[in-house]
Amino acid sequence: MLMIPGPTPVPEQVLLAMAKHTIGHRTAAFSAIAKDVTENLKWLHQTKSDVLVVAASGTGAMEAGIINFLSAGDRVLAGSNGKFGDRWVKVSRAFGLEVDEITADWGKPLDPAEFKAKLEADSGKEIKAVIVTHSETSAGVTNDLQTIAGYVKAHGALMIVDAVTSMGAASVPVDDWGLDVVCSGSQKGYMMPPGLGIISVSDKAWTAYESATLPKFYFDLKAYSKNAAKDLTPFTPPVNLYFALQASLQMMRKEGLESIFARHTRLRDATRAAMRAINMPLLAADDVASTAATAVMGTDKADAVQIIKQCQSRFDMSLAGGQDHLKGKIFRIGHLGFMDDRDVLTATAAIESIVRSMGQDSFTPGAGVSAAAQVLMG
Ligand SMILES: *Cc1c(COP(=O)(O)O)cnc(C)c1O
């Protein structure tokens, strides 16, 4: 049982779609799938702009999102309050960009006012792009992307977004918020196995593409967009993952955007209520808690690493650990994608029983599950 923030569980409809025989990618049958997928991806992204698919993990999608629109020596402003924010700083530096960082402690959100100040001070318009992780999975924190994007729009730089654990788990209205490049990956909110990177590209980003000189070939997004206009792909796509994407997007459409977001919010709130009821401290505050993952701190009696180990050995359930300096100090519960009340009730019951057996028992037996159940009942 996968209760980690990716890879996430895959529904049977999606698994069965993948089990079909592979078909040629230059066929009418494949083009029909590509067309359907493109249309539904635009729906999910709430955009009229291009949404492209590449064979890569989320990091590949982000790399593509950076190298297509920038040139070596360009200044970028990157937010970092966790592992993934750090990663985009590294990717940017690897490609010779000049990176200014705005940081916050892991567990705290980035402060939009810091972006505003840096952008307003840049009267020469040297900052070419701002890079922000919407849902910082490593700490279970959602950054205020809408506010930051507003400042970026006023300045004129490109807004490049890691939406890997927010797309499909929270509303990411690409056009309304003015997001230029938005990256996500199939193994998170899409209810699919790993393997596809998804990138939306605004008209403003395409204009930047024209003068961007960083080297690119496989990830040259113009090739993907030219082909997508004809319901084709530039290279051999992972055909069976397209079957899966078509099936998962159809499931999402049937559920509806508002229901999907409400379900994720409910699962997050139930998880947090349960952890509080069993005296497990939460890393992030309520108002910034990610709908994708909840980071929980270990205590003197209930060690985070032991909880993860026992969850695996006693319940065959995977929880995620902490990364970098939070390694050993926290565990993370994923609740995004193909997840429902049953999963959160099972996970919180398992964690409660482990925590109790470790001697942290100053709560009424069943208090955690009961708190989760109450939230789930609404
Ligand atoms: C999972 C994840 C990624 C992508 O990681 P990959 O292993 O490359 O798929 C990027 N950003 C965030 C916030 C994530 O949670």
Coordinates of C-alpha atoms and ligand atoms in Angstrom, one line a residue:
M1 CA 0.0 0.0 0.0
L2 CA 1.6 3.2 -1.2
M3 CA 1.1 6.1 1.1
I4 CA 4.0 8.1 -0.2
P5 CA 4.0 11.3 -2.3
G6 CA 4.9 9.4 -5.5
P7 CA 4.8 7.0 -7.0
T8 CA 1.1 6.9 -6.0
P9 CA -1.4 4.0 -6.4
V10 CA -2.7 3.3 -9.9
P11 CA -6.4 2.4 -10.4
E12 CA -7.4 -0.8 -12.1
Q13 CA -8.8 1.0 -15.2
V14 CA -5.5 2.6 -15.8
L15 CA -3.5 -0.6 -15.3
L16 CA -5.8 -2.4 -17.7
A17 CA -5.5 0.3 -20.3
M18 CA -1.7 -0.1 -20.1
A19 CA -2.0 -3.9 -20.5
K20 CA -3.2 -3.5 -24.1
H21 CA -0.9 -4.4 -27.0
T22 CA 1.4 -1.5 -28.0
I23 CA 0.4 0.2 -31.2
G24 CA 2.4 2.2 -33.7
H25 CA 2.7 5.8 -32.9
R26 CA 2.3 7.0 -36.4
T27 CA -1.2 5.7 -36.7
A28 CA -4.7 7.1 -36.7
A29 CA -5.4 5.1 -33.5
F30 CA -2.5 6.7 -31.7
S31 CA -3.4 10.2 -33.0
A32 CA -6.9 9.9 -31.6
I33 CA -5.5 9.1 -28.2
A34 CA -3.0 12.0 -28.4
K35 CA -5.8 14.4 -29.4
D36 CA -8.0 13.3 -26.5
V37 CA -5.1 13.5 -24.0
T38 CA -4.2 17.0 -25.2
E39 CA -7.7 18.3 -24.8
N40 CA -8.1 16.8 -21.3
L41 CA -4.6 18.0 -20.2
K42 CA -5.7 21.6 -21.1
W43 CA -8.9 21.0 -19.1
L44 CA -6.8 19.9 -16.0
H45 CA -4.4 22.8 -16.4
Q46 CA -7.3 25.3 -16.9
T47 CA -5.5 26.7 -19.9
K48 CA -5.9 27.4 -23.6
S49 CA -2.1 27.2 -24.1
D50 CA -0.1 24.2 -25.2
V51 CA 0.3 21.3 -22.8
L52 CA 3.0 19.0 -23.9
V53 CA 4.1 15.5 -22.9
V54 CA 7.7 14.2 -22.8
A55 CA 9.0 10.8 -21.7
A56 CA 10.8 11.7 -18.4
S57 CA 10.2 12.0 -14.7
G58 CA 9.2 15.3 -13.2
T59 CA 12.8 16.5 -13.1
G60 CA 13.0 16.0 -16.8
A61 CA 9.9 18.1 -17.3
M62 CA 11.4 20.9 -15.1
E63 CA 14.7 20.7 -17.0
A64 CA 12.8 21.1 -20.3
G65 CA 10.9 24.0 -18.7
I66 CA 14.1 25.8 -17.9
I67 CA 16.3 25.1 -20.9
N68 CA 13.8 26.0 -23.6
F69 CA 13.2 29.6 -22.5
L70 CA 16.5 30.8 -21.1
S71 CA 20.1 31.5 -22.2
A72 CA 23.4 31.0 -20.3
G73 CA 24.1 33.9 -18.0
D74 CA 20.4 34.8 -17.6
R75 CA 19.5 35.9 -14.1
V76 CA 16.7 33.8 -12.5
L77 CA 15.0 34.2 -9.1
A78 CA 14.4 30.8 -7.5
G79 CA 12.4 30.0 -4.4
S80 CA 13.6 27.3 -2.2
N81 CA 12.0 25.9 1.0
G82 CA 12.7 22.3 0.5
K83 CA 14.4 19.5 -1.5
F84 CA 12.7 20.4 -4.8
G85 CA 13.2 24.1 -4.7
D86 CA 16.9 23.2 -4.1
R87 CA 16.9 21.0 -7.1
W88 CA 15.8 23.8 -9.5
V89 CA 18.6 25.9 -8.2
K90 CA 21.0 23.1 -9.0
V91 CA 19.5 22.5 -12.5
S92 CA 19.7 26.3 -13.2
R93 CA 23.3 26.5 -12.2
A94 CA 24.1 23.3 -14.2
F95 CA 23.0 25.2 -17.3
G96 CA 25.0 28.4 -16.4
L97 CA 22.2 30.6 -15.2
E98 CA 22.8 33.2 -12.5
V99 CA 20.6 32.2 -9.6
D100 CA 19.3 34.5 -6.9
E101 CA 17.7 32.4 -4.2
I102 CA 14.8 33.3 -1.9
T103 CA 14.6 30.8 0.9
A104 CA 12.5 29.8 3.8
D105 CA 13.0 27.1 6.4
W106 CA 11.7 23.7 5.5
G107 CA 8.1 23.6 6.8
K108 CA 7.6 27.3 6.2
P109 CA 6.2 28.9 3.0
L110 CA 8.2 31.3 0.8
D111 CA 7.4 34.9 1.6
P112 CA 5.8 36.5 -1.5
A113 CA 6.9 40.0 -0.3
E114 CA 10.5 39.0 -0.8
F115 CA 9.8 38.2 -4.4
K116 CA 8.0 41.5 -4.8
A117 CA 10.9 43.4 -3.3
K118 CA 13.5 41.7 -5.6
L119 CA 11.4 42.2 -8.7
E120 CA 10.6 45.8 -8.0
A121 CA 14.3 46.5 -7.4
D122 CA 15.1 45.1 -10.8
S123 CA 14.4 48.2 -12.9
G124 CA 16.7 47.0 -15.6
K125 CA 14.6 43.8 -16.1
E126 CA 17.6 41.6 -15.7
I127 CA 15.6 38.8 -14.0
K128 CA 14.4 36.7 -16.9
A129 CA 12.4 34.1 -14.9
V130 CA 11.1 33.2 -11.5
I131 CA 11.1 29.6 -10.5
V132 CA 8.8 28.3 -7.7
T133 CA 7.7 24.9 -6.4
H134 CA 4.0 25.2 -5.8
S135 CA 3.6 22.2 -3.4
E136 CA 7.0 21.5 -1.8
T137 CA 6.6 17.8 -1.2
S138 CA 9.7 17.4 1.0
A139 CA 8.1 19.5 3.7
G140 CA 4.4 19.3 2.9
V141 CA 4.1 23.0 2.3
T142 CA 2.1 24.9 -0.4
N143 CA 3.7 28.2 -1.5
D144 CA 1.4 31.1 -2.4
L145 CA 1.9 30.8 -6.1
Q146 CA -1.0 33.0 -7.1
T147 CA 0.5 36.0 -5.2
I148 CA 4.0 35.4 -6.4
A149 CA 2.8 35.0 -10.0
G150 CA 1.0 38.4 -9.8
Y151 CA 4.3 40.1 -8.9
V152 CA 6.1 38.2 -11.7
K153 CA 3.5 39.3 -14.2
A154 CA 3.8 42.9 -13.2
H155 CA 7.6 42.7 -13.7
G156 CA 7.5 40.8 -17.0
A157 CA 9.7 37.8 -16.2
L158 CA 8.6 34.3 -17.0
M159 CA 6.9 32.3 -14.2
I160 CA 8.2 28.8 -14.2
V161 CA 6.4 26.4 -11.8
D162 CA 7.0 23.0 -10.4
A163 CA 3.4 21.8 -10.0
V164 CA 4.5 18.1 -9.7
T165 CA 2.4 17.5 -6.5
S166 CA -0.2 20.2 -7.0
M167 CA -1.4 19.4 -10.5
G168 CA -4.4 17.1 -9.9
A169 CA -4.3 17.6 -6.2
A170 CA -5.1 21.3 -6.0
S171 CA -6.3 24.0 -8.4
V172 CA -3.6 25.3 -10.6
P173 CA -5.4 27.7 -12.9
V174 CA -2.6 28.3 -15.4
D175 CA -4.3 31.1 -17.4
D176 CA -5.9 32.9 -14.5
W177 CA -2.7 33.0 -12.5
G178 CA -0.6 33.8 -15.5
L179 CA 1.8 30.8 -15.2
D180 CA 4.1 30.6 -18.2
V181 CA 5.7 27.2 -17.8
V182 CA 4.1 24.6 -15.5
C183 CA 5.7 21.1 -15.0
S184 CA 4.2 18.0 -13.6
G185 CA 4.8 14.2 -13.6
S186 CA 2.6 11.2 -14.2
Q187 CA 3.4 9.4 -10.9
K188 CA 1.8 12.0 -8.6
G189 CA -1.7 13.5 -9.1
Y190 CA -2.2 11.7 -12.4
M191 CA -2.7 8.3 -10.8
M192 CA -0.2 6.7 -13.2
P193 CA 3.1 4.9 -13.0
P194 CA 6.2 7.1 -13.4
G195 CA 7.4 7.9 -16.9
L196 CA 5.7 11.0 -18.3
G197 CA 6.6 14.6 -17.8
I198 CA 3.9 17.2 -18.6
I199 CA 4.6 20.9 -19.4
S200 CA 2.3 23.8 -20.2
V201 CA 3.8 26.6 -22.2
S202 CA 2.2 30.1 -22.5
D203 CA 2.4 32.4 -25.5
K204 CA 4.8 34.6 -23.5
A205 CA 7.1 31.6 -23.0
W206 CA 7.0 30.8 -26.7
T207 CA 8.2 34.3 -27.4
A208 CA 11.0 33.8 -24.9
Y209 CA 11.8 30.5 -26.7
E210 CA 12.7 32.4 -29.9
S211 CA 15.7 34.1 -28.3
A212 CA 16.7 31.4 -25.8
T213 CA 20.0 29.8 -26.6
L214 CA 20.6 27.0 -24.1
P215 CA 21.4 23.8 -26.0
K216 CA 18.5 21.3 -26.4
F217 CA 17.6 18.5 -28.6
Y218 CA 15.4 15.7 -27.1
F219 CA 13.7 18.2 -24.9
D220 CA 13.3 20.9 -27.6
L221 CA 9.7 21.7 -26.8
K222 CA 9.0 23.3 -30.2
A223 CA 9.3 19.9 -31.8
Y224 CA 6.7 18.6 -29.4
S225 CA 4.3 21.5 -30.0
K226 CA 4.6 21.3 -33.8
N227 CA 3.9 17.6 -33.7
A228 CA 1.1 17.9 -31.1
A229 CA -0.7 20.3 -33.5
K230 CA -1.0 17.3 -35.8
D231 CA -1.7 14.8 -32.9
L232 CA 1.8 13.4 -33.2
T233 CA 5.0 13.2 -31.2
P234 CA 8.5 14.0 -32.4
F235 CA 10.0 10.7 -31.1
T236 CA 8.7 7.3 -30.2
P237 CA 6.5 8.0 -27.2
P238 CA 5.9 5.5 -24.3
V239 CA 2.7 4.4 -26.1
N240 CA 1.3 2.4 -23.2
L241 CA 1.7 5.3 -20.9
Y242 CA -0.4 7.3 -23.3
F243 CA -3.1 4.6 -22.9
A244 CA -2.8 5.1 -19.1
L245 CA -2.9 8.9 -19.4
Q246 CA -6.0 8.8 -21.5
A247 CA -7.7 6.5 -19.0
S248 CA -6.6 8.5 -15.9
L249 CA -7.7 11.9 -17.5
Q250 CA -11.0 10.4 -18.4
M251 CA -11.5 9.3 -14.8
M252 CA -10.6 12.8 -13.6
R253 CA -13.0 14.4 -16.0
K254 CA -15.8 12.2 -14.7
E255 CA -15.0 13.1 -11.1
G256 CA -14.7 16.8 -12.0
L257 CA -12.1 19.4 -10.9
E258 CA -13.9 20.7 -7.9
S259 CA -14.6 17.2 -6.5
I260 CA -10.9 16.2 -7.1
F261 CA -9.7 19.2 -5.2
A262 CA -12.3 18.8 -2.4
R263 CA -11.3 15.2 -2.0
H264 CA -7.6 16.0 -1.6
T265 CA -8.4 18.8 0.9
R266 CA -10.6 16.4 2.9
L267 CA -7.9 13.7 3.0
R268 CA -5.3 16.2 4.1
D269 CA -7.5 17.5 6.8
A270 CA -8.4 14.0 8.1
T271 CA -4.7 13.0 8.1
R272 CA -3.7 16.1 10.1
A273 CA -6.6 15.7 12.6
A274 CA -5.5 12.1 13.2
M275 CA -1.9 13.0 13.8
R276 CA -2.8 15.7 16.2
A277 CA -5.1 13.4 18.1
I278 CA -2.2 11.0 18.7
N279 CA 0.1 13.8 19.7
M280 CA 2.3 13.6 16.6
P281 CA 3.5 17.2 15.8
L282 CA 3.0 18.5 12.2
L283 CA 5.8 20.3 10.4
A284 CA 3.6 22.7 8.4
A285 CA 0.9 25.1 9.7
D286 CA -2.7 24.5 8.7
D287 CA -3.0 27.4 6.3
V288 CA 0.0 26.3 4.2
A289 CA -0.4 22.5 4.4
S290 CA 0.0 20.7 1.1
T291 CA -2.9 18.7 -0.2
A292 CA -0.4 16.1 -1.5
A293 CA 1.6 15.1 1.6
T294 CA 1.7 15.6 5.3
A295 CA 5.0 15.8 7.1
V296 CA 4.9 14.6 10.6
M297 CA 7.7 14.9 13.2
G298 CA 9.0 12.1 15.3
T299 CA 8.8 12.4 19.1
D300 CA 11.0 11.1 21.9
K301 CA 8.8 8.0 22.2
A302 CA 7.7 7.6 18.6
D303 CA 10.8 7.7 16.3
A304 CA 10.1 8.6 12.7
V305 CA 12.4 6.0 11.2
Q306 CA 10.9 3.2 13.4
I307 CA 7.3 4.3 12.4
I308 CA 8.2 3.9 8.8
K309 CA 9.9 0.6 9.3
Q310 CA 7.0 -0.9 11.4
C311 CA 4.4 0.4 8.9
Q312 CA 6.2 -1.5 6.2
S313 CA 6.8 -4.7 8.2
R314 CA 3.5 -4.9 10.1
F315 CA 1.1 -3.5 7.5
D316 CA 2.9 -3.7 4.2
M317 CA 2.4 0.1 3.9
S318 CA 5.0 2.5 2.6
L319 CA 5.4 5.9 4.2
A320 CA 8.1 8.3 3.1
G321 CA 11.0 9.5 5.2
G322 CA 12.6 13.0 5.5
Q323 CA 15.1 14.3 3.1
D324 CA 18.4 16.0 3.7
H325 CA 18.5 17.6 7.2
L326 CA 15.1 16.3 8.0
K327 CA 16.2 12.7 7.4
G328 CA 15.4 10.6 10.4
K329 CA 13.4 13.4 11.9
I330 CA 10.1 13.3 10.0
F331 CA 7.9 10.9 8.1
R332 CA 5.6 11.9 5.3
I333 CA 2.2 10.5 4.4
G334 CA 1.2 10.9 0.8
H335 CA -2.5 11.4 0.1
L336 CA -2.6 12.4 -3.6
G337 CA -3.8 10.8 -6.8
F338 CA -5.9 7.6 -6.5
M339 CA -6.6 7.9 -2.8
D340 CA -9.8 8.0 -0.9
D341 CA -11.2 7.9 2.7
R342 CA -10.4 4.2 3.1
D343 CA -6.7 4.8 2.5
V344 CA -6.4 7.6 5.0
L345 CA -8.5 5.6 7.6
T346 CA -6.2 2.6 7.1
A347 CA -3.0 4.6 7.3
T348 CA -4.0 6.6 10.3
A349 CA -5.1 3.5 12.1
A350 CA -1.8 1.8 11.3
I351 CA 0.2 4.7 12.5
E352 CA -1.8 5.1 15.6
S353 CA -1.3 1.5 16.6
I354 CA 2.4 1.7 16.0
V355 CA 2.8 4.9 18.0
R356 CA 0.9 3.3 20.9
S357 CA 3.0 0.2 20.8
M358 CA 6.1 2.5 21.0
G359 CA 4.8 3.8 24.3
Q360 CA 3.3 7.1 23.2
D361 CA -0.1 6.2 24.7
S362 CA -1.4 9.3 26.4
F363 CA -4.5 9.4 24.2
T364 CA -7.7 7.4 24.2
P365 CA -7.3 4.3 22.0
G366 CA -8.9 5.0 18.6
A367 CA -8.5 8.8 19.0
G368 CA -6.6 9.1 15.8
V369 CA -8.9 7.1 13.6
S370 CA -11.9 8.7 15.3
A371 CA -10.5 12.2 14.5
A372 CA -9.9 11.2 10.9
A373 CA -13.4 9.7 10.5
Q374 CA -15.0 12.8 11.9
V375 CA -13.3 15.0 9.3
L376 CA -14.2 12.5 6.5
M377 CA -17.8 12.5 7.6
G378 CA -17.9 16.2 7.0
Ligands
LIG1 C1 8.2 14.1 -7.2 C2 8.5 15.5 -7.4 C3 9.3 16.0 -8.5 C4 9.8 15.1 -9.5 O1 10.7 14.1 -9.2 P1 11.0 13.0 -10.2 O2 11.6 11.9 -9.3 O3 12.0 13.5 -11.2 O4 9.8 12.6 -10.9 C5 9.5 17.3 -8.6 N1 8.9 18.2 -7.8 C6 8.2 17.8 -6.7 C7 7.6 18.9 -5.8 C8 7.9 16.5 -6.5 O5 7.2 16.1 -5.5

